[in-house]
Amino acid sequence: MPPALLSPGYFTAPVDQIDPVIAQAIAREKTRTRDVIELIASENILSRAVRDVQGSILTNKTVEGYPGKRYHAGAVNVDVVESAAIERACQLFGCRFANVQSHSGSQANHAVLHAVAEPGETILSMNLNAGGHLSHGASANFSSKWFNIVSYGVRAEDGLIDYDEVIALARKHKPKLVIAGGSAYPRALDFAAFRRAADAGGARLLVDMAHFAGLVAGGAHESPFPHADIVTTTTYKSLRGPRGAIILWNDEALRKRINNAVFPGLQGTPSLQIVAAKAVALGEALRPEFARYAQAVLSNARTLASCLRQHGFDLVGGGTDTPLMLVDLRAKGLTGAPAAQSLERAGIIANMNPIPSDTVDLKVMSGLRFGVSGATTRGLDGAHFDRIGALIAEVLEGLRQHPDDNRDVEDRVRAAVREIVAPFPTYG
Ligand code: DSN
């Protein structure tokens, strides 16, 4: 007998029989997430259907191009999948065109830059510390090396965007693209004012709605359309889909440019199992219950923000109109990294974040960002978020008093956290 080509069970055995290292890490991750409150703004908890589709056999398929125009044969079924994702994206966000292939939000944003600007041309975007995004022209990102980035920030006194400044910068620098949105700006964006800025500079307007896309989908936040020319969003934050992103627009003249910028401009075959998961998640977001979810996210975010304020924390922008909020820790004499670490030991998971004009080292930072999309999916409501705000305050106050050893407080809060989340199991 020749040696078997495949190990026994190659087509059927589960990962715990094939690869215990990875299987055990996944099992431990399940326990970790079961016992904590996840407040990382860019996370959510996906449905069984969305997760299953990501592990489907669509992962085996290679097809470059777009539905009906592929470079590889055998695309009949994945064409159905991608067409469904495109149609649902357009229906959900009320636009004419969608590209659902980008592997990430950064790639979607890079595709837009590639589609509308030539290297060396000017892009006007929000600076990273003020809440922008790496892919919008941060110094460490390739976007700042290929384009001339002019940035706007937020006002020192209230943490809000100064739209007159954005319009003046657009008029002065005549960018090809104005970018609104980012990773840590908590307040609603004035899309009409951004439109005025784009028009003042003769630019196109891109709105990156990654963090609040779920609210737009559920009617709990104004839509960037019709003001925006192009809208990008990741699919895995408040939109509650898989890792990846979509690009949306209305102008026929942009159709080829954006599609060509994604493929072949930036990537080859899309991850078709992820495109399928985007389709399922977009289908879920079209159901009436998603509007209730979006309202709950906004309401929980406002509850947590107002509770933190009552406990004496400074919130950048004074509060939130989105799923996230940004706490400025300076008045408490704390910094982001030790605060996030102490909260993690207490079972509350959040990330350190720069605050506008942060002067503290990027490995430490002066802020903490909290988001409620995942914990809202889990079932936590306003009363829980009031309690969570008090627990966050308890940990941070303990850290202020005992910077070297906050263990007593962390242990006490960790027990309280387990009590809060125990009635809300996710995956059984
Ligand atoms: N942009 C990062 C964040 O907001 O956390 C990842 O999506």
Short mmCIF file of C-alpha atoms and ligand atoms in Angstrom, two decimals:
data_model
loop_
_atom_site.label_atom_id
_atom_site.label_comp_id
_atom_site.label_asym_id
_atom_site.label_seq_id
_atom_site.Cartn_x
_atom_site.Cartn_y
_atom_site.Cartn_z
CA MET A 1 0.00 0.00 0.00
CA PRO A 2 1.39 3.44 -0.83
CA PRO A 3 1.43 5.78 2.13
CA ALA A 4 -1.86 7.62 2.48
CA LEU A 5 -1.83 11.04 0.88
CA LEU A 6 -4.07 12.51 3.53
CA SER A 7 -4.09 11.88 7.26
CA PRO A 8 -7.14 9.98 8.52
CA GLY A 9 -10.09 12.29 9.03
CA TYR A 10 -8.60 15.04 6.83
CA PHE A 11 -12.06 15.94 5.52
CA THR A 12 -14.03 15.26 8.70
CA ALA A 13 -12.02 15.52 11.92
CA PRO A 14 -12.57 18.61 14.11
CA VAL A 15 -9.66 20.85 15.04
CA ASP A 16 -9.36 19.51 18.59
CA GLN A 17 -8.32 16.16 17.10
CA ILE A 18 -5.98 17.72 14.56
CA ASP A 19 -4.39 20.64 16.36
CA PRO A 20 -4.77 20.77 20.14
CA VAL A 21 -2.65 23.93 20.49
CA ILE A 22 -5.07 25.99 18.42
CA ALA A 23 -8.18 24.20 19.72
CA GLN A 24 -7.20 24.87 23.32
CA ALA A 25 -6.47 28.54 22.63
CA ILE A 26 -9.94 28.89 21.10
CA ALA A 27 -11.53 27.12 24.07
CA ARG A 28 -9.69 29.41 26.48
CA GLU A 29 -10.79 32.44 24.46
CA LYS A 30 -14.38 31.27 24.86
CA THR A 31 -13.94 31.13 28.62
CA ARG A 32 -12.14 34.48 28.71
CA THR A 33 -14.88 36.26 26.80
CA ARG A 34 -17.56 34.52 28.87
CA ASP A 35 -16.20 35.96 32.12
CA VAL A 36 -15.46 39.55 31.14
CA ILE A 37 -17.23 42.64 29.88
CA GLU A 38 -15.82 43.46 26.47
CA LEU A 39 -15.81 47.22 25.90
CA ILE A 40 -13.40 47.40 22.97
CA ALA A 41 -15.25 49.65 20.55
CA SER A 42 -14.20 47.74 17.44
CA GLU A 43 -15.53 44.38 18.65
CA ASN A 44 -18.89 42.68 18.59
CA ILE A 45 -20.34 39.20 19.07
CA LEU A 46 -21.42 37.55 15.84
CA SER A 47 -24.39 35.31 15.24
CA ARG A 48 -23.96 31.59 14.72
CA ALA A 49 -24.94 32.04 11.07
CA VAL A 50 -22.32 34.69 10.38
CA ARG A 51 -19.63 32.62 12.12
CA ASP A 52 -20.59 29.38 10.36
CA VAL A 53 -20.44 30.97 6.93
CA GLN A 54 -16.90 32.15 7.63
CA GLY A 55 -15.85 28.54 8.07
CA SER A 56 -17.68 27.36 4.97
CA ILE A 57 -16.20 25.73 1.86
CA LEU A 58 -16.37 29.08 0.07
CA THR A 59 -12.90 29.58 1.54
CA ASN A 60 -11.61 27.13 -1.09
CA LYS A 61 -12.66 29.22 -4.08
CA THR A 62 -10.40 31.48 -6.10
CA VAL A 63 -12.04 34.05 -8.34
CA GLU A 64 -10.63 37.38 -9.30
CA GLY A 65 -12.94 40.04 -10.71
CA TYR A 66 -16.58 40.76 -10.01
CA PRO A 67 -19.85 38.80 -10.40
CA GLY A 68 -20.38 37.92 -14.04
CA LYS A 69 -16.83 39.01 -14.96
CA ARG A 70 -14.44 36.58 -13.36
CA TYR A 71 -10.97 35.46 -14.38
CA HIS A 72 -11.50 31.95 -13.00
CA ALA A 73 -14.12 29.36 -13.87
CA GLY A 74 -16.62 27.83 -11.47
CA ALA A 75 -17.89 31.13 -10.09
CA VAL A 76 -21.60 30.44 -10.39
CA ASN A 77 -22.29 30.10 -6.67
CA VAL A 78 -19.93 32.74 -5.39
CA ASP A 79 -21.46 35.15 -7.89
CA VAL A 80 -24.81 34.60 -6.15
CA VAL A 81 -23.14 35.25 -2.80
CA GLU A 82 -21.32 38.43 -3.82
CA SER A 83 -24.34 39.81 -5.70
CA ALA A 84 -26.49 39.27 -2.60
CA ALA A 85 -23.94 41.09 -0.44
CA ILE A 86 -23.84 44.03 -2.88
CA GLU A 87 -27.64 44.27 -3.14
CA ARG A 88 -28.10 44.11 0.62
CA ALA A 89 -25.41 46.74 1.25
CA CYS A 90 -27.10 49.10 -1.22
CA GLN A 91 -30.55 48.44 0.25
CA LEU A 92 -29.38 48.87 3.84
CA PHE A 93 -27.53 52.12 3.27
CA GLY A 94 -29.69 53.57 0.49
CA CYS A 95 -27.06 53.89 -2.24
CA ARG A 96 -26.57 52.68 -5.82
CA PHE A 97 -23.19 50.94 -5.70
CA ALA A 98 -21.25 48.79 -3.26
CA ASN A 99 -17.94 46.98 -3.32
CA VAL A 100 -17.87 44.22 -0.70
CA GLN A 101 -14.42 42.75 -1.33
CA SER A 102 -12.05 44.77 0.90
CA HIS A 103 -10.30 42.61 3.46
CA SER A 104 -10.18 45.44 5.99
CA GLY A 105 -11.22 49.01 6.67
CA SER A 106 -7.70 50.24 5.95
CA GLN A 107 -7.72 48.54 2.56
CA ALA A 108 -11.14 50.02 1.76
CA ASN A 109 -9.83 53.49 2.62
CA HIS A 110 -6.64 52.92 0.64
CA ALA A 111 -8.76 51.82 -2.33
CA VAL A 112 -10.68 55.10 -2.16
CA LEU A 113 -7.43 57.09 -2.06
CA HIS A 114 -6.20 55.07 -5.03
CA ALA A 115 -9.49 55.71 -6.89
CA VAL A 116 -9.72 59.48 -6.44
CA ALA A 117 -6.17 60.84 -6.01
CA GLU A 118 -2.75 60.55 -7.60
CA PRO A 119 0.40 60.17 -5.49
CA GLY A 120 1.49 63.57 -4.21
CA GLU A 121 -2.00 65.06 -4.27
CA THR A 122 -3.56 66.49 -1.15
CA ILE A 123 -5.93 64.73 1.25
CA LEU A 124 -7.62 66.60 4.12
CA SER A 125 -8.37 64.31 7.06
CA MET A 126 -8.68 64.24 10.83
CA ASN A 127 -5.49 63.80 12.72
CA LEU A 128 -5.01 60.50 14.53
CA ASN A 129 -4.88 61.94 18.04
CA ALA A 130 -8.10 63.86 17.43
CA GLY A 131 -9.84 60.59 16.61
CA GLY A 132 -8.88 59.96 12.96
CA HIS A 133 -7.60 56.68 11.57
CA LEU A 134 -4.19 55.33 10.55
CA SER A 135 -5.33 54.81 6.96
CA HIS A 136 -6.47 58.45 6.67
CA GLY A 137 -2.89 59.70 6.51
CA ALA A 138 -1.21 58.99 9.87
CA SER A 139 2.55 59.45 9.75
CA ALA A 140 3.24 55.74 10.22
CA ASN A 141 0.86 54.74 7.42
CA PHE A 142 1.69 54.47 3.72
CA SER A 143 -1.13 56.95 2.99
CA SER A 144 1.01 59.77 4.44
CA LYS A 145 3.98 58.75 2.32
CA TRP A 146 2.06 58.68 -0.97
CA PHE A 147 -0.17 61.68 -0.44
CA ASN A 148 0.23 65.17 0.90
CA ILE A 149 -1.80 65.00 4.10
CA VAL A 150 -3.29 68.13 5.62
CA SER A 151 -5.05 67.50 8.92
CA TYR A 152 -7.72 69.09 11.00
CA GLY A 153 -8.13 68.41 14.71
CA VAL A 154 -10.64 69.23 17.40
CA ARG A 155 -11.00 72.38 19.50
CA ALA A 156 -8.94 72.25 22.71
CA GLU A 157 -11.79 73.69 24.78
CA ASP A 158 -14.57 71.23 23.92
CA GLY A 159 -13.01 68.39 21.90
CA LEU A 160 -15.33 69.05 18.95
CA ILE A 161 -14.50 69.51 15.27
CA ASP A 162 -14.26 73.14 14.23
CA TYR A 163 -16.10 73.03 10.90
CA ASP A 164 -15.04 76.56 10.00
CA GLU A 165 -11.45 75.36 10.28
CA VAL A 166 -12.16 72.33 8.05
CA ILE A 167 -13.80 74.55 5.43
CA ALA A 168 -10.94 77.08 5.58
CA LEU A 169 -8.32 74.31 5.21
CA ALA A 170 -10.20 72.86 2.24
CA ARG A 171 -10.43 76.27 0.60
CA LYS A 172 -6.71 76.90 1.17
CA HIS A 173 -5.24 73.49 0.25
CA LYS A 174 -7.69 72.36 -2.47
CA PRO A 175 -7.53 68.66 -1.54
CA LYS A 176 -8.68 65.90 -3.88
CA LEU A 177 -10.45 64.24 -0.98
CA VAL A 178 -11.86 65.36 2.36
CA ILE A 179 -12.17 62.51 4.88
CA ALA A 180 -14.67 62.60 7.75
CA GLY A 181 -14.77 60.00 10.47
CA GLY A 182 -12.24 57.85 12.27
CA SER A 183 -11.61 55.60 15.21
CA ALA A 184 -12.21 57.63 18.32
CA TYR A 185 -14.37 60.68 17.59
CA PRO A 186 -17.45 60.09 19.74
CA ARG A 187 -19.86 62.76 18.53
CA ALA A 188 -22.11 62.87 15.47
CA LEU A 189 -20.39 64.33 12.42
CA ASP A 190 -21.98 67.27 10.64
CA PHE A 191 -22.09 65.73 7.16
CA ALA A 192 -23.57 68.87 5.59
CA ALA A 193 -20.67 70.95 6.93
CA PHE A 194 -18.18 68.41 5.56
CA ARG A 195 -19.96 68.67 2.20
CA ARG A 196 -19.48 72.44 2.32
CA ALA A 197 -15.79 71.88 3.04
CA ALA A 198 -15.43 69.45 0.13
CA ASP A 199 -17.23 71.87 -2.18
CA ALA A 200 -15.09 74.78 -0.98
CA GLY A 201 -11.97 72.87 -2.03
CA GLY A 202 -13.41 71.19 -5.12
CA ALA A 203 -12.89 67.80 -3.42
CA ARG A 204 -14.76 64.55 -3.10
CA LEU A 205 -16.06 63.67 0.37
CA LEU A 206 -15.32 60.29 1.97
CA VAL A 207 -17.12 59.42 5.21
CA ASP A 208 -15.54 56.53 7.12
CA MET A 209 -18.45 55.41 9.29
CA ALA A 210 -16.74 52.28 10.65
CA HIS A 211 -17.72 52.82 14.27
CA PHE A 212 -21.28 54.03 13.81
CA ALA A 213 -22.35 52.10 10.68
CA GLY A 214 -24.62 49.87 12.75
CA LEU A 215 -26.40 52.94 14.07
CA VAL A 216 -26.86 54.28 10.53
CA ALA A 217 -28.17 50.87 9.45
CA GLY A 218 -30.62 50.83 12.35
CA GLY A 219 -31.76 54.44 11.95
CA ALA A 220 -30.13 55.63 15.19
CA HIS A 221 -27.67 57.96 13.45
CA GLU A 222 -27.96 60.26 10.44
CA SER A 223 -26.80 58.68 7.18
CA PRO A 224 -23.71 60.15 5.49
CA PHE A 225 -25.68 60.04 2.21
CA PRO A 226 -26.55 62.17 0.31
CA HIS A 227 -23.72 64.44 1.53
CA ALA A 228 -20.89 61.94 1.04
CA ASP A 229 -19.57 60.92 -2.37
CA ILE A 230 -18.13 57.73 -0.93
CA VAL A 231 -18.70 55.92 2.36
CA THR A 232 -16.48 53.19 3.81
CA THR A 233 -17.14 51.01 6.79
CA THR A 234 -15.68 47.97 8.43
CA THR A 235 -18.29 45.29 8.87
CA TYR A 236 -17.34 43.95 12.30
CA LYS A 237 -18.00 46.78 14.71
CA SER A 238 -21.53 48.04 15.40
CA LEU A 239 -22.60 46.48 12.08
CA ARG A 240 -22.02 43.08 13.73
CA GLY A 241 -20.55 41.25 10.75
CA PRO A 242 -17.26 39.55 9.88
CA ARG A 243 -13.78 41.11 9.65
CA GLY A 244 -13.57 43.17 6.48
CA ALA A 245 -15.08 46.27 4.96
CA ILE A 246 -17.37 47.61 2.26
CA ILE A 247 -17.31 50.72 0.08
CA LEU A 248 -20.55 52.52 -0.88
CA TRP A 249 -21.27 55.29 -3.37
CA ASN A 250 -23.84 56.71 -5.82
CA ASP A 251 -21.94 58.22 -8.74
CA GLU A 252 -21.70 56.00 -11.83
CA ALA A 253 -18.48 57.83 -12.74
CA LEU A 254 -16.83 56.32 -9.64
CA ARG A 255 -17.94 52.75 -10.33
CA LYS A 256 -14.99 51.55 -12.42
CA ARG A 257 -12.47 53.61 -10.50
CA ILE A 258 -13.42 52.21 -7.10
CA ASN A 259 -13.88 48.63 -8.30
CA ASN A 260 -10.55 48.76 -10.16
CA ALA A 261 -8.85 50.26 -7.13
CA VAL A 262 -9.95 47.31 -4.97
CA PHE A 263 -9.22 44.69 -7.66
CA PRO A 264 -6.70 44.66 -9.29
CA GLY A 265 -5.43 47.81 -7.57
CA LEU A 266 -4.96 46.46 -4.08
CA GLN A 267 -5.93 42.83 -3.86
CA GLY A 268 -6.58 39.67 -5.83
CA THR A 269 -9.21 37.13 -4.86
CA PRO A 270 -11.66 38.32 -2.25
CA SER A 271 -12.19 36.09 0.81
CA LEU A 272 -15.43 34.62 -0.47
CA GLN A 273 -16.37 33.03 2.85
CA ILE A 274 -16.08 36.53 4.34
CA VAL A 275 -18.08 38.09 1.51
CA ALA A 276 -20.76 35.48 2.30
CA ALA A 277 -20.62 36.37 5.99
CA LYS A 278 -20.97 40.05 5.07
CA ALA A 279 -24.09 39.13 3.08
CA VAL A 280 -25.57 37.27 6.06
CA ALA A 281 -24.75 40.10 8.48
CA LEU A 282 -26.18 42.73 6.11
CA GLY A 283 -29.32 40.56 5.85
CA GLU A 284 -29.52 40.50 9.64
CA ALA A 285 -29.12 44.29 9.75
CA LEU A 286 -32.07 44.67 7.36
CA ARG A 287 -34.40 43.01 9.89
CA PRO A 288 -36.54 45.17 12.20
CA GLU A 289 -34.83 43.83 15.34
CA PHE A 290 -31.56 45.42 14.20
CA ALA A 291 -33.14 48.86 14.56
CA ARG A 292 -33.94 47.97 18.17
CA TYR A 293 -30.34 46.84 18.64
CA ALA A 294 -29.03 50.13 17.20
CA GLN A 295 -31.24 52.16 19.55
CA ALA A 296 -30.05 50.05 22.49
CA VAL A 297 -26.39 50.60 21.55
CA LEU A 298 -26.86 54.36 21.46
CA SER A 299 -28.83 54.41 24.68
CA ASN A 300 -26.29 52.18 26.49
CA ALA A 301 -23.38 54.30 25.23
CA ARG A 302 -25.06 57.44 26.55
CA THR A 303 -25.80 55.78 29.88
CA LEU A 304 -22.18 54.67 30.32
CA ALA A 305 -20.89 58.09 29.24
CA SER A 306 -23.14 59.94 31.63
CA CYS A 307 -22.29 57.56 34.49
CA LEU A 308 -18.56 58.11 33.92
CA ARG A 309 -19.11 61.87 33.92
CA GLN A 310 -21.04 61.62 37.18
CA HIS A 311 -17.99 59.86 38.62
CA GLY A 312 -15.86 62.84 37.68
CA PHE A 313 -14.29 61.66 34.43
CA ASP A 314 -13.65 64.06 31.55
CA LEU A 315 -15.14 62.81 28.29
CA VAL A 316 -13.63 64.11 25.08
CA GLY A 317 -16.41 65.94 23.23
CA GLY A 318 -18.50 65.91 26.42
CA GLY A 319 -20.38 62.67 25.69
CA THR A 320 -21.35 60.48 22.76
CA ASP A 321 -23.70 60.11 19.79
CA THR A 322 -22.06 56.84 18.71
CA PRO A 323 -21.27 53.45 20.25
CA LEU A 324 -18.00 54.76 21.69
CA MET A 325 -16.65 57.30 24.15
CA LEU A 326 -13.19 58.59 24.96
CA VAL A 327 -12.14 59.28 28.54
CA ASP A 328 -9.39 61.83 29.16
CA LEU A 329 -7.56 60.52 32.23
CA ARG A 330 -5.30 63.50 32.83
CA ALA A 331 -7.44 65.15 35.49
CA LYS A 332 -7.34 61.90 37.46
CA GLY A 333 -3.55 61.74 37.27
CA LEU A 334 -3.74 58.42 35.36
CA THR A 335 -2.49 57.20 32.00
CA GLY A 336 -4.08 54.80 29.52
CA ALA A 337 -1.84 51.71 29.62
CA PRO A 338 -1.86 51.05 33.39
CA ALA A 339 -5.57 51.93 33.52
CA ALA A 340 -6.42 49.42 30.76
CA GLN A 341 -4.25 46.79 32.46
CA SER A 342 -5.89 47.26 35.84
CA LEU A 343 -9.35 47.14 34.24
CA GLU A 344 -8.39 43.94 32.42
CA ARG A 345 -7.38 42.29 35.69
CA ALA A 346 -10.81 43.36 36.97
CA GLY A 347 -12.56 41.75 33.98
CA ILE A 348 -13.34 44.95 32.06
CA ILE A 349 -11.69 44.98 28.63
CA ALA A 350 -10.99 48.33 26.96
CA ASN A 351 -8.14 49.95 25.09
CA MET A 352 -5.82 52.82 25.84
CA ASN A 353 -6.22 55.60 23.32
CA PRO A 354 -4.59 58.91 22.54
CA ILE A 355 -6.61 61.98 23.39
CA PRO A 356 -6.50 65.14 21.27
CA SER A 357 -3.08 66.82 21.63
CA ASP A 358 -1.81 63.94 23.74
CA THR A 359 1.72 64.56 24.95
CA VAL A 360 2.17 61.21 26.67
CA ASP A 361 4.17 58.45 24.97
CA LEU A 362 2.21 56.36 22.44
CA LYS A 363 2.97 53.23 24.46
CA VAL A 364 1.07 54.72 27.40
CA MET A 365 -1.37 57.40 26.16
CA SER A 366 -3.69 59.60 28.21
CA GLY A 367 -7.05 58.13 27.32
CA LEU A 368 -9.28 55.10 27.49
CA ARG A 369 -11.82 54.26 24.79
CA PHE A 370 -14.96 52.35 25.65
CA GLY A 371 -17.54 50.96 23.22
CA VAL A 372 -20.76 49.15 23.97
CA SER A 373 -21.67 47.32 20.74
CA GLY A 374 -20.55 43.86 21.90
CA ALA A 375 -21.89 44.05 25.44
CA THR A 376 -25.23 45.28 24.07
CA THR A 377 -25.40 42.27 21.74
CA ARG A 378 -24.78 40.13 24.80
CA GLY A 379 -27.90 41.57 26.41
CA LEU A 380 -26.66 44.19 28.87
CA ASP A 381 -28.99 47.16 29.33
CA GLY A 382 -28.97 50.63 30.86
CA ALA A 383 -29.03 49.38 34.46
CA HIS A 384 -26.02 47.15 33.74
CA PHE A 385 -24.12 50.00 32.13
CA ASP A 386 -24.79 52.24 35.13
CA ARG A 387 -23.25 49.54 37.28
CA ILE A 388 -20.36 49.04 34.84
CA GLY A 389 -19.62 52.78 34.93
CA ALA A 390 -19.45 52.62 38.72
CA LEU A 391 -17.15 49.58 38.56
CA ILE A 392 -14.82 51.30 36.08
CA ALA A 393 -14.70 54.29 38.42
CA GLU A 394 -13.94 52.01 41.38
CA VAL A 395 -11.01 50.37 39.59
CA LEU A 396 -9.55 53.65 38.38
CA GLU A 397 -9.96 55.33 41.76
CA GLY A 398 -8.23 52.31 43.34
CA LEU A 399 -5.41 52.63 40.82
CA ARG A 400 -5.06 56.32 41.58
CA GLN A 401 -4.67 55.58 45.26
CA HIS A 402 -2.56 52.42 44.87
CA PRO A 403 -0.73 52.69 41.55
CA ASP A 404 1.56 49.76 42.38
CA ASP A 405 -0.97 47.28 43.67
CA ASN A 406 -4.68 47.62 42.99
CA ARG A 407 -5.32 43.91 43.49
CA ASP A 408 -7.95 44.15 46.23
CA VAL A 409 -10.17 46.41 44.14
CA GLU A 410 -9.52 44.41 40.95
CA ASP A 411 -10.52 41.14 42.66
CA ARG A 412 -13.69 42.66 44.09
CA VAL A 413 -14.70 44.16 40.75
CA ARG A 414 -13.86 40.96 38.88
CA ALA A 415 -16.35 39.09 41.08
CA ALA A 416 -18.99 41.77 40.41
CA VAL A 417 -18.31 41.55 36.67
CA ARG A 418 -18.83 37.79 36.69
CA GLU A 419 -22.12 38.28 38.49
CA ILE A 420 -23.26 40.79 35.85
CA VAL A 421 -22.36 38.66 32.83
CA ALA A 422 -23.30 35.21 34.18
CA PRO A 423 -26.96 35.46 33.04
CA PHE A 424 -25.81 36.37 29.49
CA PRO A 425 -23.98 33.41 27.99
CA THR A 426 -23.10 33.80 24.33
CA TYR A 427 -22.20 30.56 22.62
CA GLY A 428 -23.31 28.07 25.28
N1 DSN B 1 -9.49 50.96 13.87
C1 DSN B 1 -9.32 50.02 14.96
C2 DSN B 1 -10.19 50.37 16.12
O1 DSN B 1 -10.98 51.29 16.03
O2 DSN B 1 -10.05 49.73 17.17
C3 DSN B 1 -9.59 48.61 14.51
O3 DSN B 1 -10.78 48.48 13.81
#
